Tab-separated table of C-alpha atoms in Angstrom:
chain	number	residue	atom	x	y	z
D	21	MET	CA	5.561	40.212	32.721
D	22	ARG	CA	9.184	39.405	33.543
D	23	ARG	CA	10.349	42.475	31.636
D	24	THR	CA	7.908	44.699	33.507
D	25	LEU	CA	9.077	43.351	36.834
D	26	ALA	CA	12.735	43.706	35.938
D	27	LEU	CA	12.234	47.441	35.477
D	28	VAL	CA	10.712	47.964	38.911
D	29	ALA	CA	12.948	49.922	41.279
D	30	GLY	CA	14.863	47.534	43.492
D	31	ALA	CA	14.696	44.599	41.076
D	32	CYS	CA	17.991	43.331	39.714
D	33	THR	CA	18.585	41.916	36.273
D	34	ALA	CA	19.901	38.400	35.885
D	35	VAL	CA	23.572	38.864	35.074
D	36	VAL	CA	25.150	35.827	36.705
D	37	LEU	CA	28.342	36.279	38.695
D	38	ALA	CA	31.328	34.618	37.062
D	39	GLY	CA	33.736	32.242	38.704
D	40	ALA	CA	31.149	30.085	40.447
D	41	THR	CA	31.589	26.396	41.129
D	42	ALA	CA	30.645	24.117	38.240
D	43	TYR	CA	27.706	21.757	38.598
D	44	ALA	CA	27.750	17.999	38.196
D	45	MET	CA	24.844	15.822	37.143
D	46	THR	CA	24.780	12.074	36.777
D	47	GLY	CA	22.523	10.274	34.396
D	48	ASP	CA	21.300	7.900	37.087
D	49	ARG	CA	18.292	9.255	38.997
D	50	THR	CA	18.275	7.985	42.589
D	51	PRO	CA	16.270	9.504	45.444
D	52	ALA	CA	18.390	11.792	47.581
D	53	ASP	CA	16.358	10.809	50.621
D	54	PRO	CA	15.369	7.209	51.209
D	55	ALA	CA	12.312	7.747	53.217
D	56	GLY	CA	18.214	49.365	50.847
D	57	THR	CA	16.608	52.783	51.222
D	58	ALA	CA	13.240	52.001	49.778
D	59	LYS	CA	10.264	51.677	52.119
D	60	LEU	CA	10.331	48.137	53.434
D	61	GLY	CA	7.155	46.344	54.389
D	62	ARG	CA	5.890	42.725	54.246
D	63	ALA	CA	3.826	40.495	51.912
D	64	ALA	CA	1.966	37.158	51.773
D	65	ALA	CA	1.415	33.950	49.761
D	66	PRO	CA	-1.448	31.371	49.547
D	67	VAL	CA	-1.771	27.552	49.564
D	68	ARG	CA	-3.791	24.480	48.430
D	69	PRO	CA	-4.181	21.230	50.411
D	70	ASP	CA	-5.216	17.580	49.829
D	71	ALA	CA	-3.066	14.509	49.771
D	72	ALA	CA	-2.743	11.643	47.359
D	73	PRO	CA	-0.705	8.418	47.463
D	74	ALA	CA	2.918	8.609	46.395
D	75	ALA	CA	3.236	8.211	42.649
D	76	PRO	CA	5.364	5.358	41.343
D	77	ARG	CA	7.900	6.307	38.711
D	78	GLY	CA	6.101	7.327	35.552
D	79	ALA	CA	2.643	7.030	37.109
D	80	GLU	CA	0.251	9.808	38.109
D	81	ALA	CA	-0.492	10.590	41.711
D	82	ALA	CA	-4.153	10.659	42.531
D	83	ALA	CA	-5.540	14.170	42.208
D	84	PRO	CA	-9.208	14.311	43.140
D	85	VAL	CA	-11.005	17.231	41.548
D	86	ALA	CA	-13.650	19.151	43.449
D	87	PRO	CA	-16.223	21.380	41.735
D	88	ALA	CA	-15.269	25.052	41.823
D	89	PRO	CA	-17.294	27.272	44.145
D	90	LYS	CA	-19.678	29.637	42.415
D	91	GLY	CA	-18.132	32.851	41.183
D	92	ILE	CA	-14.449	31.909	41.162
D	93	GLY	CA	-14.148	29.888	37.964
D	94	ARG	CA	-12.871	32.888	36.021
D	95	ILE	CA	-9.784	32.975	38.238
D	96	ILE	CA	-9.222	29.236	38.486
D	97	ASP	CA	-9.446	28.669	34.746
D	98	ALA	CA	-6.706	31.225	34.124
D	99	VAL	CA	-4.256	29.871	36.690
D	100	GLY	CA	-1.272	27.898	35.415
D	101	ARG	CA	2.488	27.804	35.030
D	102	GLN	CA	4.261	30.918	33.801
D	103	GLN	CA	5.631	30.555	30.256
D	104	VAL	CA	9.246	31.732	30.108
D	105	GLY	CA	10.766	30.044	27.085
D	106	ALA	CA	10.311	28.310	23.743
D	107	LEU	CA	11.167	24.899	22.266
D	108	GLU	CA	13.373	24.632	19.179
D	109	SER	CA	13.482	21.428	17.106
D	110	VAL	CA	16.962	20.267	16.119
D	111	ASP	CA	18.616	17.081	14.853
D	112	SER	CA	22.247	17.118	15.876
D	113	LEU	CA	24.677	14.252	16.437
D	114	VAL	CA	27.618	14.608	18.799
D	115	GLY	CA	30.685	12.339	18.464
D	116	TYR	CA	30.721	8.751	17.175
D	117	ARG	CA	28.769	9.143	13.909
D	118	ALA	CA	29.207	12.935	13.898
D	119	GLU	CA	31.999	15.030	12.401
D	120	SER	CA	32.915	16.473	15.779
D	121	ASP	CA	32.872	15.535	19.447
D	122	ALA	CA	31.377	18.951	20.292
D	123	GLN	CA	28.320	20.873	19.116
D	124	THR	CA	27.335	24.441	20.028
D	125	PHE	CA	23.740	25.597	20.427
D	126	SER	CA	23.406	29.376	20.466
D	127	TYR	CA	20.258	31.531	20.677
D	128	PRO	CA	21.310	35.196	20.986
D	129	GLY	CA	19.336	37.018	23.652
D	130	ALA	CA	18.170	33.891	25.519
D	131	ASP	CA	18.843	33.859	29.261
D	132	TYR	CA	19.223	30.058	29.406
D	133	VAL	CA	19.673	27.087	27.053
D	134	LYS	CA	18.560	23.535	27.899
D	135	VAL	CA	19.208	20.600	25.559
D	136	HIS	CA	17.237	17.362	25.228
D	137	PHE	CA	18.746	14.033	24.125
D	138	ASP	CA	16.756	11.350	22.375
D	139	GLN	CA	19.804	9.055	22.297
D	140	LEU	CA	22.611	8.681	24.854
D	141	THR	CA	24.355	5.389	24.105
D	142	MET	CA	28.069	5.487	24.884
D	143	LEU	CA	30.937	3.165	25.685
D	144	PRO	CA	31.660	2.504	29.359
D	145	GLY	CA	33.689	5.419	30.677
D	146	ASP	CA	32.457	7.845	28.033
D	147	TYR	CA	30.273	10.760	29.102
D	148	VAL	CA	28.772	14.018	27.850
D	149	THR	CA	29.044	17.511	29.316
D	150	VAL	CA	26.744	20.453	28.713
D	151	ALA	CA	28.467	23.731	29.557
D	152	ASP	CA	28.561	27.440	28.933
D	153	PRO	CA	31.354	28.579	26.554
D	154	ALA	CA	33.577	29.716	29.445
D	155	GLY	CA	33.242	26.407	31.272
D	156	THR	CA	32.056	28.043	34.510
D	157	GLU	CA	28.851	25.978	34.522
D	158	VAL	CA	29.257	22.325	33.605
D	159	HIS	CA	26.742	19.464	33.832
D	160	ARG	CA	27.845	15.862	33.302
D	161	ILE	CA	25.611	13.141	31.882
D	162	ASP	CA	26.595	9.490	31.814
D	163	SER	CA	25.540	6.836	29.331
D	164	ASP	CA	22.262	4.992	29.138
D	165	PRO	CA	22.690	1.195	29.428
D	166	LEU	CA	23.781	-0.707	26.328
D	167	GLU	CA	21.823	-3.751	25.212
D	168	VAL	CA	22.850	-6.845	23.300
D	169	VAL	CA	20.231	-7.785	20.704
D	170	ASP	CA	20.776	-10.889	18.495
D	171	GLY	CA	24.444	-10.866	19.427
D	172	LEU	CA	24.956	-7.250	18.383
D	173	LEU	CA	25.609	-4.223	20.542
D	174	GLY	CA	22.549	-1.988	20.359
D	175	SER	CA	20.960	0.915	22.091
D	176	ARG	CA	17.674	2.052	23.483
D	177	PRO	CA	16.269	5.570	23.730
D	178	ALA	CA	17.444	7.654	26.687
D	179	GLU	CA	15.573	6.517	29.820
D	180	SER	CA	13.330	4.475	27.473
D	181	ASP	CA	10.685	7.188	27.744
D	182	GLY	CA	11.355	9.540	24.864
D	183	GLY	CA	14.639	11.049	25.959
D	184	ARG	CA	16.379	12.953	28.698
D	185	TRP	CA	16.733	16.639	29.487
D	186	ALA	CA	20.076	18.042	30.539
D	187	MET	CA	20.258	20.682	33.239
D	188	SER	CA	19.952	24.185	31.790
D	189	VAL	CA	22.968	26.425	31.196
D	190	THR	CA	22.686	30.099	32.094
D	191	GLY	CA	23.209	32.400	29.129
D	192	ASP	CA	22.414	32.105	25.425
D	193	THR	CA	24.896	29.378	24.433
D	194	ALA	CA	25.386	25.745	25.435
D	195	VAL	CA	28.279	23.533	24.311
D	196	VAL	CA	27.628	19.769	24.228
D	197	THR	CA	30.810	17.669	24.257
D	198	LEU	CA	31.415	13.920	24.125
D	199	HIS	CA	34.340	12.828	26.311
D	200	ARG	CA	35.867	9.492	25.306
D	201	ALA	CA	37.654	7.198	27.726
D	202	VAL	CA	39.491	5.609	24.781
D	203	PRO	CA	40.470	7.681	21.699
D	204	ASP	CA	39.059	6.484	18.385
D	205	PRO	CA	41.197	8.023	15.613
D	206	LEU	CA	40.097	5.366	13.103
D	207	ARG	CA	36.376	5.973	13.922
D	208	LEU	CA	35.826	2.267	14.621
D	209	GLN	CA	33.193	3.020	17.262
D	210	GLU	CA	30.740	4.270	14.635
D	211	ALA	CA	29.828	0.688	13.713
D	212	ALA	CA	28.948	-0.264	17.274
D	213	GLY	CA	25.492	1.336	17.336
D	214	LEU	CA	26.691	4.146	19.578
D	215	GLY	CA	25.188	7.596	19.410
D	216	VAL	CA	24.538	10.886	21.145
D	217	ARG	CA	21.811	12.955	19.556
D	218	VAL	CA	20.086	16.212	20.533
D	219	ASP	CA	16.539	16.443	19.183
D	220	LYS	CA	15.288	19.672	20.776
D	221	VAL	CA	16.412	22.673	22.765
D	222	ALA	CA	14.499	24.798	25.268
D	223	ARG	CA	15.723	28.374	25.453
D	224	GLY	CA	14.624	31.413	27.403
D	225	PHE	CA	12.542	34.123	25.807
D	226	ARG	CA	14.329	37.031	24.172
D	227	ASP	CA	13.345	40.561	25.227
D	228	SER	CA	10.827	40.945	22.396
D	229	GLU	CA	9.219	37.615	23.260
D	230	GLN	CA	9.048	38.540	26.937
D	231	SER	CA	7.256	41.741	25.926
D	232	ALA	CA	4.806	39.738	23.813
D	233	GLU	CA	4.172	37.408	26.762
D	234	ALA	CA	3.522	40.438	28.991
D	235	THR	CA	1.032	41.726	26.407
D	236	ARG	CA	-0.704	38.341	26.383
D	237	GLU	CA	-0.926	38.409	30.193
D	238	ARG	CA	-2.487	41.874	30.075
D	239	SER	CA	-4.974	40.607	27.495
D	240	LEU	CA	-5.945	37.805	29.884
D	241	SER	CA	-6.560	40.387	32.584
D	242	ARG	CA	-9.077	42.171	30.352
D	243	THR	CA	-10.890	38.927	29.625
D	244	GLY	CA	-11.286	37.607	33.134
D	245	ARG	CA	-7.981	37.668	34.960
D	246	GLU	CA	-6.805	40.680	36.910
D	247	GLU	CA	-3.148	41.515	37.399
D	248	SER	CA	-1.561	40.137	40.563
D	249	VAL	CA	0.385	43.352	41.212
D	250	CYS	CA	-2.089	45.300	43.337
D	251	GLY	CA	-1.450	49.018	42.912
D	252	SER	CA	2.270	49.804	42.659
D	253	ASN	CA	4.633	46.853	42.683
D	254	GLU	CA	6.340	47.010	46.070
D	255	ALA	CA	8.078	43.636	45.986
D	256	ARG	CA	11.826	44.072	46.458
D	257	ASP	CA	14.928	41.987	45.880
D	258	ALA	CA	15.314	39.591	48.804
D	259	VAL	CA	18.784	40.955	49.549
D	260	CYS	CA	17.248	44.401	50.220
D	261	TYR	CA	16.030	42.912	53.512
D	262	LYS	CA	19.364	41.431	54.563
D	263	SER	CA	19.882	44.166	57.170
D	264	ALA	CA	16.339	45.578	57.462
D	265	ASP	CA	14.741	42.204	58.267
D	266	PRO	CA	17.376	39.462	58.634
D	267	ALA	CA	14.792	36.815	59.583
D	268	ALA	CA	12.801	37.349	56.374
D	269	TYR	CA	15.984	37.319	54.294
D	270	LYS	CA	17.114	34.058	55.900
D	271	LYS	CA	13.715	32.447	55.275
D	272	SER	CA	13.862	33.461	51.605
D	273	LYS	CA	16.880	31.189	51.141
D	274	ALA	CA	14.606	28.146	51.577
D	275	VAL	CA	12.513	29.241	48.567
D	276	ALA	CA	13.408	27.856	45.122
D	277	ARG	CA	12.688	28.656	41.488
D	278	LEU	CA	11.232	25.790	39.436
D	279	LEU	CA	11.986	25.383	35.725
D	280	ILE	CA	9.441	22.851	34.454
D	281	ASN	CA	9.800	20.999	31.142
D	282	GLY	CA	12.333	23.578	30.030
D	283	THR	CA	9.901	26.449	29.379
D	284	GLU	CA	7.611	26.978	32.390
D	285	LEU	CA	8.042	28.432	35.872
D	286	CYS	CA	6.704	28.176	39.398
D	287	THR	CA	8.053	28.653	42.930
D	288	SER	CA	8.628	26.025	45.638
D	289	TRP	CA	10.064	25.820	49.161
D	290	ARG	CA	11.523	23.400	51.669
D	291	ILE	CA	9.019	22.324	54.316
D	292	GLY	CA	10.695	20.850	57.384
D	293	ALA	CA	14.210	19.492	57.853
D	294	ALA	CA	13.800	16.359	55.702
D	295	ASN	CA	13.948	16.127	51.909
D	296	ARG	CA	10.529	17.659	51.286
D	297	MET	CA	9.462	20.456	48.926
D	298	LEU	CA	6.029	22.060	48.512
D	299	THR	CA	4.533	23.728	45.449
D	300	ASN	CA	1.136	23.954	43.729
D	301	ASN	CA	-0.701	21.042	42.142
D	302	HIS	CA	-1.178	23.235	39.066
D	303	CYS	CA	2.640	23.386	38.811
D	304	MET	CA	3.442	19.695	39.337
D	305	VAL	CA	1.247	16.593	39.588
D	306	THR	CA	3.268	13.446	38.880
D	307	SER	CA	6.718	12.076	39.531
D	308	SER	CA	7.298	12.338	35.784
D	309	ASP	CA	6.727	16.085	36.144
D	310	ALA	CA	9.236	16.180	38.996
D	311	TYR	CA	11.924	14.283	37.031
D	312	ASP	CA	11.852	16.987	34.339
D	313	THR	CA	11.843	19.907	36.788
D	314	GLU	CA	14.920	21.886	37.796
D	315	VAL	CA	14.897	23.236	41.361
D	316	TRP	CA	17.093	26.337	41.724
D	317	PHE	CA	18.233	27.454	45.172
D	318	ASP	CA	20.019	30.745	45.948
D	319	TYR	CA	18.916	32.373	42.689
D	320	GLN	CA	19.108	35.821	44.272
D	321	CYS	CA	20.580	39.240	43.598
D	322	ALA	CA	23.995	39.892	45.110
D	323	LYS	CA	23.141	43.553	45.793
D	324	CYS	CA	19.859	45.404	46.335
D	325	GLY	CA	18.846	46.821	42.955
D	326	GLY	CA	22.074	45.576	41.390
D	327	HIS	CA	22.727	43.713	38.148
D	328	SER	CA	24.458	40.543	39.336
D	329	VAL	CA	22.943	37.372	40.756
D	330	PHE	CA	24.505	34.455	42.562
D	331	LYS	CA	24.905	31.384	40.399
D	332	PRO	CA	22.130	29.109	41.684
D	333	THR	CA	22.524	25.607	43.047
D	334	LYS	CA	20.461	23.411	40.714
D	335	VAL	CA	19.070	19.981	41.561
D	336	TRP	CA	16.469	17.767	39.921
D	337	GLY	CA	13.029	17.061	41.317
D	338	ASP	CA	12.552	13.407	42.199
D	339	LYS	CA	9.310	11.879	43.517
D	340	VAL	CA	5.841	13.241	44.157
D	341	LEU	CA	4.677	12.021	47.569
D	342	SER	CA	1.259	13.694	47.805
D	343	THR	CA	-0.842	15.997	45.645
D	344	ASN	CA	-4.365	17.424	45.599
D	345	ARG	CA	-6.142	19.765	43.224
D	346	GLU	CA	-8.711	21.297	45.592
D	347	LEU	CA	-6.011	22.379	48.028
D	348	ASP	CA	-3.668	22.933	45.070
D	349	TYR	CA	-0.545	21.482	46.644
D	350	THR	CA	2.119	18.957	45.692
D	351	LEU	CA	4.680	17.530	48.115
D	352	PHE	CA	7.813	16.174	46.427
D	353	THR	CA	11.479	15.321	46.953
D	354	VAL	CA	14.661	16.334	45.148
D	355	GLU	CA	17.802	14.517	44.062
D	356	ASN	CA	21.162	15.401	45.618
D	357	PHE	CA	19.426	16.758	48.698
D	358	ALA	CA	22.735	17.298	50.495
D	359	GLN	CA	23.572	20.092	48.049
D	360	VAL	CA	20.627	22.232	49.178
D	361	GLN	CA	20.379	21.484	52.902
D	362	LYS	CA	22.479	24.543	53.727
D	363	TYR	CA	19.719	26.882	52.519
D	364	GLY	CA	17.501	25.997	55.462
D	365	TYR	CA	13.816	25.206	55.645
D	366	LEU	CA	10.459	26.662	56.655
D	367	THR	CA	8.000	25.547	59.319
D	368	VAL	CA	4.219	25.986	59.308
D	369	GLU	CA	1.503	27.435	61.509
D	370	THR	CA	-1.003	24.725	62.359
D	371	SER	CA	-3.678	27.191	63.544
D	372	ARG	CA	-6.043	29.073	61.225
D	373	PRO	CA	-4.818	32.530	60.087
D	374	ARG	CA	-6.565	35.616	61.453
D	375	SER	CA	-7.686	38.782	59.678
D	376	GLY	CA	-5.127	41.583	59.829
D	377	SER	CA	-2.161	39.295	60.486
D	378	GLU	CA	0.948	40.780	58.853
D	379	VAL	CA	2.606	38.547	56.254
D	380	TYR	CA	5.365	38.498	53.656
D	381	ILE	CA	5.963	36.378	50.548
D	382	PRO	CA	9.411	35.243	49.310
D	383	GLN	CA	8.946	34.348	45.640
D	384	HIS	CA	10.283	34.187	42.098
D	385	PRO	CA	7.809	36.397	40.184
D	386	GLY	CA	8.159	35.837	36.452
D	387	GLY	CA	11.120	33.586	37.239
D	388	ASP	CA	13.191	36.586	38.349
D	389	PRO	CA	15.792	36.332	41.119
D	390	GLY	CA	14.237	36.013	44.560
D	391	GLN	CA	12.050	38.864	45.776
D	392	ILE	CA	10.055	39.492	48.943
D	393	ALA	CA	6.628	41.174	48.967
D	394	MET	CA	6.212	42.809	52.357
D	395	ALA	CA	4.550	46.189	51.742
D	396	SER	CA	1.259	47.056	50.010
D	397	ASP	CA	-0.144	50.444	49.009
D	398	LYS	CA	-3.580	48.801	48.939
D	399	ASP	CA	-3.482	48.380	52.727
D	400	GLY	CA	-4.258	51.365	54.944
D	401	LYS	CA	-1.142	50.689	57.025
D	402	GLY	CA	1.052	50.113	53.973
D	403	ILE	CA	1.759	46.509	54.931
D	404	CYS	CA	0.967	43.066	53.577
D	405	ALA	CA	-1.698	41.503	55.756
D	406	VAL	CA	-4.431	38.880	55.678
D	407	ASP	CA	-7.519	40.565	54.257
D	408	ASP	CA	-9.984	37.655	54.469
D	409	PRO	CA	-9.078	34.446	56.354
D	410	ALA	CA	-12.136	32.613	54.934
D	411	TYR	CA	-11.684	33.236	51.218
D	412	ASP	CA	-12.931	30.801	48.567
D	413	GLY	CA	-10.269	29.036	46.521
D	414	TYR	CA	-10.970	25.764	44.737
D	415	GLY	CA	-13.123	24.970	47.751
D	416	GLU	CA	-15.217	27.012	50.148
D	417	ASP	CA	-13.189	28.863	52.825
D	418	THR	CA	-9.977	27.076	51.794
D	419	ASP	CA	-7.950	30.247	51.191
D	420	VAL	CA	-6.758	33.440	52.810
D	421	SER	CA	-6.641	36.622	50.719
D	422	TYR	CA	-4.194	39.552	50.737
D	423	TYR	CA	-2.957	42.408	48.542
D	424	CYS	CA	0.705	41.434	48.529
D	425	ASP	CA	2.194	41.841	45.046
D	426	THR	CA	2.794	38.618	43.098
D	427	ALA	CA	3.068	37.649	39.418
D	428	GLY	CA	3.161	34.686	37.064
D	429	GLY	CA	5.835	32.347	38.418
D	430	SER	CA	4.963	33.158	42.053
D	431	SER	CA	2.638	30.154	42.217
D	432	GLY	CA	3.752	27.841	45.015
D	433	SER	CA	5.340	30.561	47.168
D	434	PRO	CA	5.040	30.490	50.967
D	435	VAL	CA	2.933	33.150	52.697
D	436	ILE	CA	4.753	33.741	55.982
D	437	SER	CA	3.570	35.317	59.219
D	438	ARG	CA	5.622	38.342	60.171
D	439	ALA	CA	4.994	37.660	63.852
D	440	THR	CA	6.228	34.052	63.889
D	441	ASP	CA	8.138	33.605	60.596
D	442	ARG	CA	6.052	30.469	60.011
D	443	VAL	CA	4.122	29.683	56.827
D	444	ILE	CA	0.361	30.323	56.986
D	445	ALA	CA	-0.580	29.764	53.326
D	446	LEU	CA	0.560	28.482	49.936
D	447	HIS	CA	0.147	31.158	47.266
D	448	HIS	CA	-1.740	30.135	44.145
D	449	PHE	CA	-4.189	32.786	42.821
D	450	GLY	CA	-3.893	36.322	41.493
D	451	GLY	CA	-6.807	38.681	41.146
D	452	CYS	CA	-6.300	41.493	43.685
D	453	PRO	CA	-6.960	40.311	46.239
D	454	ASN	CA	-4.506	37.507	45.650
D	455	SER	CA	-4.885	34.349	47.682
D	456	GLY	CA	-3.222	31.244	49.037
D	457	VAL	CA	-4.425	27.933	50.394
D	458	ARG	CA	-4.523	27.724	54.191
D	459	ILE	CA	-1.455	25.790	55.257
D	460	ASP	CA	-3.257	24.282	58.249
D	461	LEU	CA	-5.495	22.409	55.798
D	462	VAL	CA	-2.520	21.218	53.784
D	463	TYR	CA	-0.571	20.208	56.877
D	464	ASN	CA	-3.385	17.953	58.090
D	465	ARG	CA	-3.043	15.934	54.871
D	466	ILE	CA	0.743	15.672	54.681
D	467	LYS	CA	1.976	15.709	58.305
D	468	LYS	CA	2.618	11.960	58.337
D	469	LEU	CA	4.914	12.384	55.310
D	470	LEU	CA	7.070	15.088	56.852
């Protein structure tokens, strides 16, 4: 599906601009917040509400499950995260007991590489970087704590929970390097129980694999799931609206791409001025999910229909504050919140949407750079608009429907009113019509947390 979308007129391909600022990541996870000439139209996105208590680290947030209304199970059963990559098993030591302080992981044709450590035990002052070969994108990871067992220096697995993911590197090659505070020419540190080991790598699909995934998606559509592109795909690169609709373009900056567990995608967005993000419950349920989720801001094309994208600002998800399956929403926070505040935030409409209201949907369909769905050839006026404001989602009358074009990976996008530039729904279902959970229902459950 990503390959199909990339070929649509007005969609750029993800060739990242060089010379961007390098990233930094610390191993310690602490909460960042203590508490165009083409025809331009507009599109929408749905939502799912229901709150649950904040999840303690490693524990699941409550997610009550309501029975599906009659007749919609075929859609609900097919909804999930968009697959965008594969896992590769490896067993590679870096530094200390290894022959070299650097190891290269290359998967020709992949659009990203993300390494996973099952051991990160280093001397104080030592650290690891994961970078692209040119060194334009660099992520730093510090040591896990050392332990003394029976008088000997020992180690424990990274984060004591099966390992730690590094932030992904854009492109098909990642270089993992151990940086030593004190040189060890005699290799005396090998006997100290130190070690850095990569046990698996997540990498983006190659073109042929993307085509196979698109074929699988089409097969699903013939067995109970319709495509989410309704008619011709009229979603356009967000930057195409920079002059034509500056308000919509500005709002799209608050929308982020999620990379979940290294291989799956959804969309999310900032709700309000505080450190709060909203996505679907079917994308993220627990704080453990959030810890392993990358949140990419400003992953957008530099030019309408061009081939270059801005290098995104990447932060980690942090804590799930509220989640509910029937309303299909999850409210969560991110680490290093200060890094993404500049991209702005969205506000919500607290009144129920009305039929015919014009909408647009900023999104990351198939994980592509940001797009906006604003026009629809399935609407008599050629616009994206609310078709049914009392549409059945996981519950009766919980959704609004529309014919705005979406795709796998668009789950969690905001459906925004063109009249007020406020969110009216949280997109979650395809099916033509597509639908989103009414944001007024979600807001009633989370307003005290905002």
